[in-house]
XYZ file of C-alpha atoms in Angstrom:
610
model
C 116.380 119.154 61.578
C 114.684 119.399 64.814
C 114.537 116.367 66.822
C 111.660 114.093 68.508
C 111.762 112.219 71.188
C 108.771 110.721 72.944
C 108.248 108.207 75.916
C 105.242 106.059 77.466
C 105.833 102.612 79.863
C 106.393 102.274 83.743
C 109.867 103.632 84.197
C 110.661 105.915 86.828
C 113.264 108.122 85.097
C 111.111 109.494 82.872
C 113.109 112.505 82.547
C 116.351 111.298 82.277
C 114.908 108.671 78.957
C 114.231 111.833 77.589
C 117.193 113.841 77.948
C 118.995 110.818 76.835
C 117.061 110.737 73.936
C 116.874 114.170 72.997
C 121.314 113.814 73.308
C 120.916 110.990 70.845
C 119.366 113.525 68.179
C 121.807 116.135 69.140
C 123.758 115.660 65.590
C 120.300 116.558 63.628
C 121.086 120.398 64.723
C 119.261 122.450 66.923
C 119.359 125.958 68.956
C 116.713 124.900 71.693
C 115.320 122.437 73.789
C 112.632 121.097 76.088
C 110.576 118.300 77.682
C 107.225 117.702 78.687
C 106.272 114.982 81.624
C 102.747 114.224 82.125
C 102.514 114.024 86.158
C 99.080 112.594 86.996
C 96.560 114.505 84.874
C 99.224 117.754 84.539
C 101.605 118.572 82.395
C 105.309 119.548 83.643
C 106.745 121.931 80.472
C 110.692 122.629 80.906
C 112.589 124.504 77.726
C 116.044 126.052 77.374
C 117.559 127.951 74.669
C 120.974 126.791 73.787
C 122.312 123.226 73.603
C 120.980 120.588 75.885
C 123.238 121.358 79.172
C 121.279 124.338 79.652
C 117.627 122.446 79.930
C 119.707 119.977 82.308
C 121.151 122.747 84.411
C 117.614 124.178 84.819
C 116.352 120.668 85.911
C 118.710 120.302 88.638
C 116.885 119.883 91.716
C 113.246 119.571 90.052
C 111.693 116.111 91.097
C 109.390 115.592 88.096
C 107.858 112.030 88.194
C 105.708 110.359 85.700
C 105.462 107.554 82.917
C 104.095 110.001 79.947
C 106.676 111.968 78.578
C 108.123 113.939 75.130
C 110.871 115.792 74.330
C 112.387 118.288 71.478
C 115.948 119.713 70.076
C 114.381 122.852 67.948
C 116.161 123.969 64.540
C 114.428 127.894 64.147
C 112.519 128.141 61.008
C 109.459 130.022 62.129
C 110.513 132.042 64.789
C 114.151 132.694 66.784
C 115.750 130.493 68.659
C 113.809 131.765 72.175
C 112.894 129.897 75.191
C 109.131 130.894 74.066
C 109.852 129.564 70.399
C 110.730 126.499 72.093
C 109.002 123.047 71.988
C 107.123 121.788 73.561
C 104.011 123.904 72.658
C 101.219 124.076 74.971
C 97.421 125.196 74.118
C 95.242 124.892 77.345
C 95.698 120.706 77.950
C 97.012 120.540 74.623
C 101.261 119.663 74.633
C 102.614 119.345 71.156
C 106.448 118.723 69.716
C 106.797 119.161 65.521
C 109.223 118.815 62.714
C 108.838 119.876 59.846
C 106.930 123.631 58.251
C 103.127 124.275 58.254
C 102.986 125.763 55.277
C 99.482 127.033 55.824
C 100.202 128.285 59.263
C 99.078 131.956 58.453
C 95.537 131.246 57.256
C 95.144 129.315 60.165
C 96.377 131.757 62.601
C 94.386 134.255 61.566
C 91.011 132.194 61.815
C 92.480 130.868 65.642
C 92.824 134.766 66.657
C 89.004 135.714 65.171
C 88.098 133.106 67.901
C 89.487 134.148 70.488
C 93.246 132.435 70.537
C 96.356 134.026 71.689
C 99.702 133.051 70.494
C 102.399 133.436 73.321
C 105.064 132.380 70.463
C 106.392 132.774 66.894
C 106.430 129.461 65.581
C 104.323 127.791 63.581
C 103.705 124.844 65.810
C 101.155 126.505 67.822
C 98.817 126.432 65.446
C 98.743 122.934 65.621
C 98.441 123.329 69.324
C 95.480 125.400 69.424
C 93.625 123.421 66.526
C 93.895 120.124 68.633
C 93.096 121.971 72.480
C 89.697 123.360 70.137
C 88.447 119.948 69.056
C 89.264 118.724 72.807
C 87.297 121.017 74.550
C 84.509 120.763 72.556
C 84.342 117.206 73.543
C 86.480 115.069 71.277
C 88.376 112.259 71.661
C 92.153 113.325 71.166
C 92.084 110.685 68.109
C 89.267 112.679 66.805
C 90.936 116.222 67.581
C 94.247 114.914 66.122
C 92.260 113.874 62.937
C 90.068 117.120 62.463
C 93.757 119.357 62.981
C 95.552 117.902 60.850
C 92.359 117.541 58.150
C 92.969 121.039 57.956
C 97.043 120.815 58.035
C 98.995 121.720 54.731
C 102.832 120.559 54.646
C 105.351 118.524 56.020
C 105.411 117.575 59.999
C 106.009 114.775 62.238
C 104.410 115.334 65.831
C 103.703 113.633 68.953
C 100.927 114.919 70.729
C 100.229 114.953 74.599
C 96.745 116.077 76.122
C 95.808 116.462 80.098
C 92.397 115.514 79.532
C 93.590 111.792 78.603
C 96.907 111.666 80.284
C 98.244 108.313 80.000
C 98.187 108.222 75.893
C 100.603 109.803 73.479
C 100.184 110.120 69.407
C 102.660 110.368 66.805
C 101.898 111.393 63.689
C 104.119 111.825 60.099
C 103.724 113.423 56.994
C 107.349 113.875 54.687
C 109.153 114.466 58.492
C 110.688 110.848 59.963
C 109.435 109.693 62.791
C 109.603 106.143 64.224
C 107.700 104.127 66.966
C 110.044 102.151 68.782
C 108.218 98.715 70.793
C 110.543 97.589 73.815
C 108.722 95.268 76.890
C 105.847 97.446 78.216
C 107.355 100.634 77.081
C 107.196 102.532 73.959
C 108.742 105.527 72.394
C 108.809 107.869 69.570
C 111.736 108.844 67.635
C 113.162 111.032 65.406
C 115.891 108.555 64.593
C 116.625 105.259 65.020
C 119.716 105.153 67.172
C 118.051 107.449 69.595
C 116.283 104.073 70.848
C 118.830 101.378 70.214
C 119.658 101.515 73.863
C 116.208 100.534 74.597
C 115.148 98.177 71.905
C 115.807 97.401 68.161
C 112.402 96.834 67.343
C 111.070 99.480 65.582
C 107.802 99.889 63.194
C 108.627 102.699 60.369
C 105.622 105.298 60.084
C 104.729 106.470 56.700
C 103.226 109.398 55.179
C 99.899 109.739 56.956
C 99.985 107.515 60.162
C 98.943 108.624 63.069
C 100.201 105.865 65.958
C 98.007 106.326 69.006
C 100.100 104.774 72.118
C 99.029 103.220 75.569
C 101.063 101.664 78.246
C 98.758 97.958 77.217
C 99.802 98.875 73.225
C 99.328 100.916 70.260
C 96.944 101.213 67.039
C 98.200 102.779 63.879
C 95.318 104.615 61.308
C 95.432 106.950 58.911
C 93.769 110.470 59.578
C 89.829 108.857 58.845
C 90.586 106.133 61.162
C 91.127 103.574 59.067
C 93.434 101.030 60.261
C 97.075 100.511 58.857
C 98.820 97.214 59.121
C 102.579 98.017 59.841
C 105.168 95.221 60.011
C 107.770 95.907 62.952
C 111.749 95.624 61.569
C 114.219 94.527 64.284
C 117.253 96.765 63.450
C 121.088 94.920 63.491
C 122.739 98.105 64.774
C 124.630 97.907 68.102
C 124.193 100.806 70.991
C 128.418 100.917 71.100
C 128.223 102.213 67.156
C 126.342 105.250 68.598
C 129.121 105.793 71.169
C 132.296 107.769 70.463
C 134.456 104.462 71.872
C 137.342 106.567 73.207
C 137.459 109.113 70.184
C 137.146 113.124 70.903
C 134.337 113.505 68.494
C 131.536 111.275 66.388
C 133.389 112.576 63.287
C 136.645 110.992 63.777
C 135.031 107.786 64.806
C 132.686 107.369 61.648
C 136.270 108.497 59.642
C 138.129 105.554 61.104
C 134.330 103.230 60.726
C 135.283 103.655 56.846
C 136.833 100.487 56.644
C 134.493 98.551 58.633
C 131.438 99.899 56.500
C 132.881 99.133 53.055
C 133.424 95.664 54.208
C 130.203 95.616 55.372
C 128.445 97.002 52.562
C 130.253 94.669 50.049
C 130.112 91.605 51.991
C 127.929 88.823 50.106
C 127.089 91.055 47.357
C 129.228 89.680 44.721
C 131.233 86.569 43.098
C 134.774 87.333 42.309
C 135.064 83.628 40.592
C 132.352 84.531 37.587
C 132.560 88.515 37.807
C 128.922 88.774 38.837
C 127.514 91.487 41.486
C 124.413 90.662 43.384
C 122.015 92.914 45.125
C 119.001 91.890 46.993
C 116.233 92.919 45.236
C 118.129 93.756 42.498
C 117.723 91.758 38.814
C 119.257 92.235 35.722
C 116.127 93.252 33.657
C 115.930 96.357 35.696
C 118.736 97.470 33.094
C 117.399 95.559 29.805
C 115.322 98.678 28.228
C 116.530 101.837 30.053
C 118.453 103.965 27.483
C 119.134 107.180 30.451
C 119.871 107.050 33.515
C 119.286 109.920 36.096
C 121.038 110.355 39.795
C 119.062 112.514 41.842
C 120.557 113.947 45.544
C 121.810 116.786 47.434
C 125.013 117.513 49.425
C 127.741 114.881 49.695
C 125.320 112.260 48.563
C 124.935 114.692 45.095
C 128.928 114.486 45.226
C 128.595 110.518 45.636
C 126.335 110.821 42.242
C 128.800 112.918 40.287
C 131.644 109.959 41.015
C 128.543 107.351 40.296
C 127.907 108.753 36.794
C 131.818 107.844 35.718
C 131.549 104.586 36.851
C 128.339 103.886 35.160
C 129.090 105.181 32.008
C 132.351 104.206 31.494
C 131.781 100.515 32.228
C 127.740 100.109 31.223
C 127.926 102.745 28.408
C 124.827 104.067 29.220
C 124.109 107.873 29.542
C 124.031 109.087 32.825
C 123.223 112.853 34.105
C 123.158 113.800 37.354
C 120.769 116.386 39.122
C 120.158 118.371 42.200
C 117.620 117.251 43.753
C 116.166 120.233 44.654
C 116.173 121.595 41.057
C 114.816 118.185 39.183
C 111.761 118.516 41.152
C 110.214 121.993 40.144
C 111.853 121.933 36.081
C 109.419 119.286 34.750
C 112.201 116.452 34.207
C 111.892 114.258 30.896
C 111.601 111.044 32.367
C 109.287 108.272 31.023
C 109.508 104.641 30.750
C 112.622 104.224 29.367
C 114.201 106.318 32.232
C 116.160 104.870 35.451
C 115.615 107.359 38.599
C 118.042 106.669 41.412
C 117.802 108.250 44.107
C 120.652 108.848 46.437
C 120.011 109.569 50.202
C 122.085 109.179 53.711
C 119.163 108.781 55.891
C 116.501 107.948 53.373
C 113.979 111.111 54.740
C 115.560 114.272 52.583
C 112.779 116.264 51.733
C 113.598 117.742 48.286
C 115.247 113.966 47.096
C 112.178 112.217 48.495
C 109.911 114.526 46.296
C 112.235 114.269 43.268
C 111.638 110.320 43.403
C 107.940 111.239 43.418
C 108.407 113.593 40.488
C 110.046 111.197 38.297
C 107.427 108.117 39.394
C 104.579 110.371 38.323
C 106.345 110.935 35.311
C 106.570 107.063 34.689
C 110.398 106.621 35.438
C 111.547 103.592 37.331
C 113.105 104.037 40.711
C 115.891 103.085 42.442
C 116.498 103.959 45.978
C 120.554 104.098 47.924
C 120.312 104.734 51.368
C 121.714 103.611 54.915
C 118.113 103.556 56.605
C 115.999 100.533 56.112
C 112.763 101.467 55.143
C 113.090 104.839 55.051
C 110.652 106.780 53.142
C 113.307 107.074 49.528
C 113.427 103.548 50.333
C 109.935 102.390 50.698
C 108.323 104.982 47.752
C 111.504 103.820 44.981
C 110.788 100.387 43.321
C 113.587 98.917 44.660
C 116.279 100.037 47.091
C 120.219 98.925 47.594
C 121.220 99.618 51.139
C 124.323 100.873 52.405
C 125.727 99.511 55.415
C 127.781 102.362 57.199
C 125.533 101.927 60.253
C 124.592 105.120 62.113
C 126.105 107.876 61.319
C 126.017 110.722 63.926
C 128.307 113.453 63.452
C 126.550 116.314 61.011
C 129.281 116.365 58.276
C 128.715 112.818 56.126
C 132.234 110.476 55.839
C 131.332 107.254 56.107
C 128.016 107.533 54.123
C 129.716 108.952 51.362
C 132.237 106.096 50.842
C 129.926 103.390 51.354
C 127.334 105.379 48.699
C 130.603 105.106 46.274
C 131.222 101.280 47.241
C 127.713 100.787 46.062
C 127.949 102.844 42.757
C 131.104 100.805 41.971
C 128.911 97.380 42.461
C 126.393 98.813 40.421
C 128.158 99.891 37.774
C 129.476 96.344 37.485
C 126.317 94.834 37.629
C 125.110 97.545 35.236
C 127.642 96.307 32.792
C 127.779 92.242 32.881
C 123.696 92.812 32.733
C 124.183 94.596 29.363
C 127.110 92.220 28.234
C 129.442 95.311 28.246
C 132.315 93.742 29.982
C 133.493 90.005 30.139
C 133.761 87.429 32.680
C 137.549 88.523 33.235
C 136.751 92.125 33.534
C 134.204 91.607 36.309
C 136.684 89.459 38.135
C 139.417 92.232 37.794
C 137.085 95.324 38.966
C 135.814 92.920 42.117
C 139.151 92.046 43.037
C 140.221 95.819 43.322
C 137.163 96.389 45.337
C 138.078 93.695 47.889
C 141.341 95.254 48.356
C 139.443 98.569 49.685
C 138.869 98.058 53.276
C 142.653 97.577 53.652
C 143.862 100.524 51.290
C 141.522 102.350 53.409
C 143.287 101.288 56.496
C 146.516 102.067 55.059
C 145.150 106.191 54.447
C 144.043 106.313 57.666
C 147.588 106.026 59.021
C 148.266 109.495 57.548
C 146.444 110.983 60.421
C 148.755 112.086 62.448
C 151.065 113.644 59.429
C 147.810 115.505 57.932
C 147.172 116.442 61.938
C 150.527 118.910 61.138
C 149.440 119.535 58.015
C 146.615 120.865 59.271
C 148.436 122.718 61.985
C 150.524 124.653 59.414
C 147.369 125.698 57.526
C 144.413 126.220 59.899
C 145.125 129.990 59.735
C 144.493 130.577 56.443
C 140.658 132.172 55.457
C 140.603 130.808 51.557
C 141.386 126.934 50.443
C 140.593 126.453 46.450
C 140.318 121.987 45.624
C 141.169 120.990 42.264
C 140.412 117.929 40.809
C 139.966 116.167 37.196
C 137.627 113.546 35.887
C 136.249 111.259 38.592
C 138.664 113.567 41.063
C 136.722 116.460 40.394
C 133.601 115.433 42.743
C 136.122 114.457 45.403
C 137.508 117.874 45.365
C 133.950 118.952 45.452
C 133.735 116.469 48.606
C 136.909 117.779 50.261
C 135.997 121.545 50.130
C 132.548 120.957 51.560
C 133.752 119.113 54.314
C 136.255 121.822 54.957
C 133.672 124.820 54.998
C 131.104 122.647 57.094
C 132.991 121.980 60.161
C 135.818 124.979 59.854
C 133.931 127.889 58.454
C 136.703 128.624 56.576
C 136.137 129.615 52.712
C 136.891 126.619 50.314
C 135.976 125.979 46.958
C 135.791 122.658 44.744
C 136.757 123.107 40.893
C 137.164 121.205 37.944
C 141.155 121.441 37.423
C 140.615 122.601 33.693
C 138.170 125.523 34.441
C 140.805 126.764 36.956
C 142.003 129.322 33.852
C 138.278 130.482 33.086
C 138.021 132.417 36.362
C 139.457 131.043 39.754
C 143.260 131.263 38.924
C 142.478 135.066 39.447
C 142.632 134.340 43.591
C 145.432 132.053 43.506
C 148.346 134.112 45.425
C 150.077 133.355 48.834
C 147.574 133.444 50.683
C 145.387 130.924 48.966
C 146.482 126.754 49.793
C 144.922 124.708 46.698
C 144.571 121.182 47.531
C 144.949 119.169 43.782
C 143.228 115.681 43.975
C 145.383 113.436 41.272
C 146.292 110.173 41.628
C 148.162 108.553 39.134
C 146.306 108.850 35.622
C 148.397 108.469 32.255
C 146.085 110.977 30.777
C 144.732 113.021 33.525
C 147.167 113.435 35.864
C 149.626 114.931 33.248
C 147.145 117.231 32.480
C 146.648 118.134 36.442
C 150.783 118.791 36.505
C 149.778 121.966 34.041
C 147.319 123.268 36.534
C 150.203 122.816 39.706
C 152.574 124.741 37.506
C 150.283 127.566 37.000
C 149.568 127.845 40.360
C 153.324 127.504 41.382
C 154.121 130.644 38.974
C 151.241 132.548 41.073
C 153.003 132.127 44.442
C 149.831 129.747 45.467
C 150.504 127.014 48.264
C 150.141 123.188 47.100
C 149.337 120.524 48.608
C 148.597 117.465 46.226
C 147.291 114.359 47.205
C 148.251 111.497 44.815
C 149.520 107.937 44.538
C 151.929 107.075 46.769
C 155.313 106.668 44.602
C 154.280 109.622 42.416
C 155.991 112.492 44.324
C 159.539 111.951 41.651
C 160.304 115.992 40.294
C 157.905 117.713 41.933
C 159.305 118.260 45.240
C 160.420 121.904 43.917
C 156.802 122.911 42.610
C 154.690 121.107 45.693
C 154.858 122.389 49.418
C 152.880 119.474 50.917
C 151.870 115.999 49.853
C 149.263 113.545 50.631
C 149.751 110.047 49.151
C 147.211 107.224 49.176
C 147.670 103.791 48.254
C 147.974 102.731 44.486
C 144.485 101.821 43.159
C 142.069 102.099 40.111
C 140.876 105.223 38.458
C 137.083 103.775 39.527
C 138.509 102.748 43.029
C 140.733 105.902 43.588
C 137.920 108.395 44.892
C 137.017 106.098 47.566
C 140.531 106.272 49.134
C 141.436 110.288 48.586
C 138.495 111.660 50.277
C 139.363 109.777 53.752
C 142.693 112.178 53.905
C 140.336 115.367 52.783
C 138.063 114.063 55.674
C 140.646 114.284 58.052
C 142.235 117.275 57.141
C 138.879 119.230 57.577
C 138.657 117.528 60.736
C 141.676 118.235 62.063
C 142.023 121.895 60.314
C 138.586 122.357 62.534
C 139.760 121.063 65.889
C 143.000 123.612 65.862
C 140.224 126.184 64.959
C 137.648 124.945 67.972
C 134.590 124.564 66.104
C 131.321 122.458 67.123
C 132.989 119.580 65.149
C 129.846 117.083 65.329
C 126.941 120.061 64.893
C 128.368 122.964 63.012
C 126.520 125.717 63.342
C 123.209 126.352 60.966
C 123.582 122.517 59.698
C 121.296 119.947 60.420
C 122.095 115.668 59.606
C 118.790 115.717 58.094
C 116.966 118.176 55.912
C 113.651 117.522 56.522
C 112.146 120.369 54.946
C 112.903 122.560 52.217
C-alpha cells in the first residue's frame, strides 16, 4: 500500500529519480500520485490522480530543479482518490508523504481546527502536516517538531518529512509501515521498497519501529523519537537491477512465473546434504524442535495458502501437530501459545501488518518464533527469533507466484529437518525426499512448457463469469491458490474447495456454465477418491478441466473436456509443480480479458495496514 519515495544528493534530475522511483513502487497499488522538489528554500508540489502517466503528462514542460526531493503512489484509505487527497501534504513550510493509518487522526483534527487550522483535504495525513508546520513556527528544530508530532501520533505510518525553513534536510520516519534508507556516493534516498533503489545502490540500512533517520547531503543520524541515538548496521543487498526489469516479457507476472525455476534453485542451494539426508538452515539448529509439542503457521493470502500445504508436510513427516491460522484472526482471539509452542510466521515481504502483530501476539504469550520471508531484515524477520529466507528475489507484479513456490520449497526443507531432528525418519528417507526436491527446478521447467497450450485453454474459457477449484489433501490449498490467483488479476468469480465438501453445498452451482478446475495428481488413495467428485460433476453438465500427472489421462477422456498434466512427482513435491499451470492460466485467462495484470484494481503487494 501506498508507496515512498524520497531523494537528497547533487543530481540534477531530481525529478526524473523520483518518478523513476515512484514507477518502481507502482506494483504496491495506488490511485494517485505526486512529488515534491525543494527549489532553493521553496517547495515545488505536483499531484495527479490516476496512475503515474498522468503526474508525467502534467510535468511536461515544467523545469523544476533542485537536489531535495520526495515522492508518493497513494492507496485511498482516508479520503477518495482526489488530486487534493493526494500526497504530498503541505502545512505552511511543512511537506509530508505517509503510509500507513493515523488512527487518532480525529482527536487531533479537532484540537488543530480549535486553533485555527484548515484542512484543504480528507486524509488523514494532514494532521501530521499541521502538527509538524506548529512546532516549526514556534521555533523548533524540524528534529524537535518531528519528535513532539509524532509524541502525540497513535498507529502505524512511515513518513518522510520536508520543511522550507531548513531546506536541504529530509527525515524518514517508521512505525509498523516499511521504509528503508538507501546510502549510494553522496546521495541518499528513502524507500518504500528495496528494488525501488537497486538502480542506485544496494546498500541499504533497514529502519525499525521508531527511527526517525534525519538526512543531509554530508550524511545522516538515526534516533529514536527522544533523540536518543540508534546504531543501525547497513546490509548490501545481492539483488540485480535486470530482476526488477520485465527482460522482454509483456508483464512482471509472467516473468516472476517463468523466475520459478531459478528461485527454487536458489532457495535450496547449500541448504542441504543429499549424502546423509540432513537439511541445513542458517540460523537454524535442531533444538529449536527438541521440546515443542504444537506447532502454529500464522499468514494471510497466498502465503496462508503456502501454510495450509506446510502443515501436511510437517505433520506427516515430523508427526508433530500443526494448525494453521489467519493471521488476522490469531491476533485479536487470545491464542494458547506458551513455551512449548512453535510460532512461524509466514510473510512475502516480511512488513504485513496483521502477520507482523500476530508474531508479537504469540511472543508476548511466550511462544517461540520463527520467521519465512523473501526480505532480509524485514520487520517478521528481525522481531521472530530466528528467520529462514526465501530466495525468489523481488517480486513485483501484485498477484504472488514465485513467493509462493519458494515459501513451499522451504516448508518441504523444514519439514525434513523437522523430522531427522526428532529421529522420525532415517538416513535413507532424508536422502529420498532431498533427491525429489533437487529434481524441482527442472520439473518446473518442464510445466512451464504448457504455456502456450493453457494460452488456448484459456482462450476457450475467458468468457465464462463462475470457475469452482477442487482439490484433496495437500491439493486442496493449491486449489485454494489457483482460484485466488484467478479472481485477483481476472475479476472473474472463482472459488477454492475441498473436493469432499463439494456435496455439502457447492455441487448446487455446478451446471454448464460453471468450468471446475480438479487439482489431482496421481494419489493411490486420493486421487480415486477425486474421480467420484469428476463424475458428479460430469452427470451435472459442469465443464472439467483436471490437472494431473502426466500419463494419468487413460478412461477419462469421455468424462474430462480439458487436461493439464505436470510432471510425475511426490505427494509432498506435487503442489509445487500444479500451481505454476493455475498461475498461468489466470494469467493468461486475464490478458484475453485486458485487465491491469501487474496492479489489479483495489490490491496492493503489501498490506501495510489493517
Amino acid at each position: 500500500m501506498c508507496g515512498i519515495f524520497g531523494y537528497i544528493g547533487q543530481a540534477s534530475k531530481t525529478v526524473e529519480i523520483l518518478l523513476e522511483g515512484l514507477k518502481s513502487l507502482e506494483y504496491r497499488g495506488y490511485d494517485s500520485s505526486g512529488i515534491a522538489v525543494m527549489e532553493g528554500s521553496r517547495a515545488r508540489v505536483v499531484k495527479s490522480e490516476g496512475k503515474l502517466a498522468n503526474l508525467r503528462q502534467k510535468l511536461k514542460g515544467m523545469t523544476i530543479s533542485g537536489h531535495v526531493g520526495m515522492g508518493h503512489t497513494r492507496w485511498a484509505t482516508h479520503g477518495v482518490a482526489s488530486t487534493t487527497n493526494a500526497h504530498p501534504q503541505v502545512s505552511g513550510s511543512t511537506i509530508v508523504v505517509h503510509n500507513g493509518i493515523i488512527e487518532n487522526y480525529r482527536e487531533l483534527k479537532r484540537e488543530l481546527l480549535d486553533k485555527g487550522y484548515e484542512f484543504s483535504s480528507d486524509t488523514d495525513t494532514e494532521v501530521i502536516a499541521h502538527l509538524i508546520e506548529e512546532r516549526t513556527k514556534a521555533g523548533m528544530s524540524l528534529e524537535e517538531a518531528v519528535m513532539g508530532a509524532f509524541g502525540r501520533i497513535e498507529g502505524s505510518y512511515a513518513v518522510v518529512v520536508m520543511s522550507e525553513r531548513e531546506p536541504g534536510k529530509i527525515i524518514g520516519i517508521r512505525k509498523f509501515s516499511p521504509l528503508v534508507l538507501a546510502v549510494g556516493d553522496g546521495e541518499y534516498f528513502f524507500a518504500s521498497d528495496t528494488p525501488a533503489v537497486l538502480p542506485y545502490t544496494h546498500d541499504v540500512v533497514f529502519l525499525e519501529d521508531g527511527d526517525m533517520a534525519v538526512v543531509e547531503t554530508d550524511g545522516f543520524t538515526i534516533t529514536d523519537l527522544s533523540g536518543e541515538v540508534q546504531n543501525r548496521e547497513t546490509t548490501r543487498l545481492s539483488w540485480d537491477p535486470v530482476l526488477v526489469e520485465k527482460d522482454g516479457y509483456k508483464h512482471y507476472m509472467l516473468k516472476e512465473i517463468h523466475e520459478q525455476p531459478r528461485a527454487v534453485l536458489d532457495t535450496i542451494r547449500g541448504r542441504f546434504n543429499e549424502e546423509s539426508g540432513d537439511v541445513h538452515i542458517e540460523d537454524l539448529q535442531p533444538g529449536l524442535i527438541k521440546d515443542i509439542n504444537r506447532i502454529v503457521l500464522i499468514a494471510c493470502g497466498t502465503s496462508y495458502h503456502a501454510c495450509l500445504a506446510g502443515r501436511y508436510m510437517i505433520e506427516k513427516l515430523s508427526r508433530v501437530p500443526v494448525e494453521v491460522d489467519l493471521a488476522s484472526e490469531f491476533r485479536y482471539r487470545e491464542p494458547m501459545t506458551g513455551d512449548n509452542t512453535l510460532v512461524i510466521a509466514v510473510s512475502q515481504s516480511g512488513e504485513t501488518a496483521d502477520t507482523s502483530e500476530a508474531l508479537l501476539e504469540a511472543k508476548r504469550a511466550g511462544a517461540s518464533t520463527l520467521a519465512i520471508t523473501n526480505v532480509i531484515n524485514s520487520k517478521i524477520a528481525r522481531d521472530a527469533d530466528t528467520s529462514i529466507h526465501t530466495h525468489a528475489g523481488p517480486e513485483i507484479g501484485v498477484a504472488s507466484t514465485k513467493a509462493f513456490t519458494t515459501q513451499l520449497t522451504v516448508f518441504y526443507l523444514l519439514s525434513v529437518f523437522f523430522a531427522r531432528a526428532l529421529n522420525k525418519i532415517s538416513n535413507s528417507d532424508g536422502q529420498a525426499l532431498l533427491h525429489d526436491l533437487i529434481k524441482v527446478p527442472k520439473q518446473i521447467e518442464i510445466a512451464l512448457k504448457l504455456d502456450g497450450e493453457i494460452r488456448e485453454l484459456a482462450r476457450e474459457f475467458y468468457t465464462f463469469n463462475h470457475f469452482l477449484f477442487l482439490g484433496r489433501g495437500i491439493n486442496y490449498p493449491i486449489a485454494l491458490e489457483g482460484a485466488l490467483k484467478l479472481k485477483e488479476i481476472s475479476y472473474i468469480h472463482a472459488e477454492g474447495y475441498a473436493a469432499g465438501e463439494m456435496k455439502h453445498g457447492p455441487i448446487a452451482l455446478v451446471d454448464e456454465n460453471m468450468p471446475v478446475v480438479l487439482v489431482a495428481p496421481d494419489d493411490d488413495v486420493v486421487f480415486k477418491k477425486t474421480l467420484s467428485n469428476l463424475q458428479e460433476i460430469k452427470t451435472r453438465r459442469g465443464k472439467i478441466i483436471l490437472l494431473t500427472t502426466d500419463g494419468n489421462q487413460t478412461g477419462l477422456n469421455d468424462n474430462v473436456d480439458r487436461f493439464i498434466t505436470i510432471p510425475p512427482a511426490s505427494n509432498l513435491i506435487s503442489p509445487i509443480l500444479a500451481v505454476v499451470p493455475l498461475q498461468l492460466l489466470a494469467y493468461h485467462i486475464a490478458s484475453f480479458k485486458g485487465t491491469d495484470i501487474d496492479q489489479p484494481r483495489n490490491l496492493a503487494k503489501v498490506v501495510t495496514v489493517e
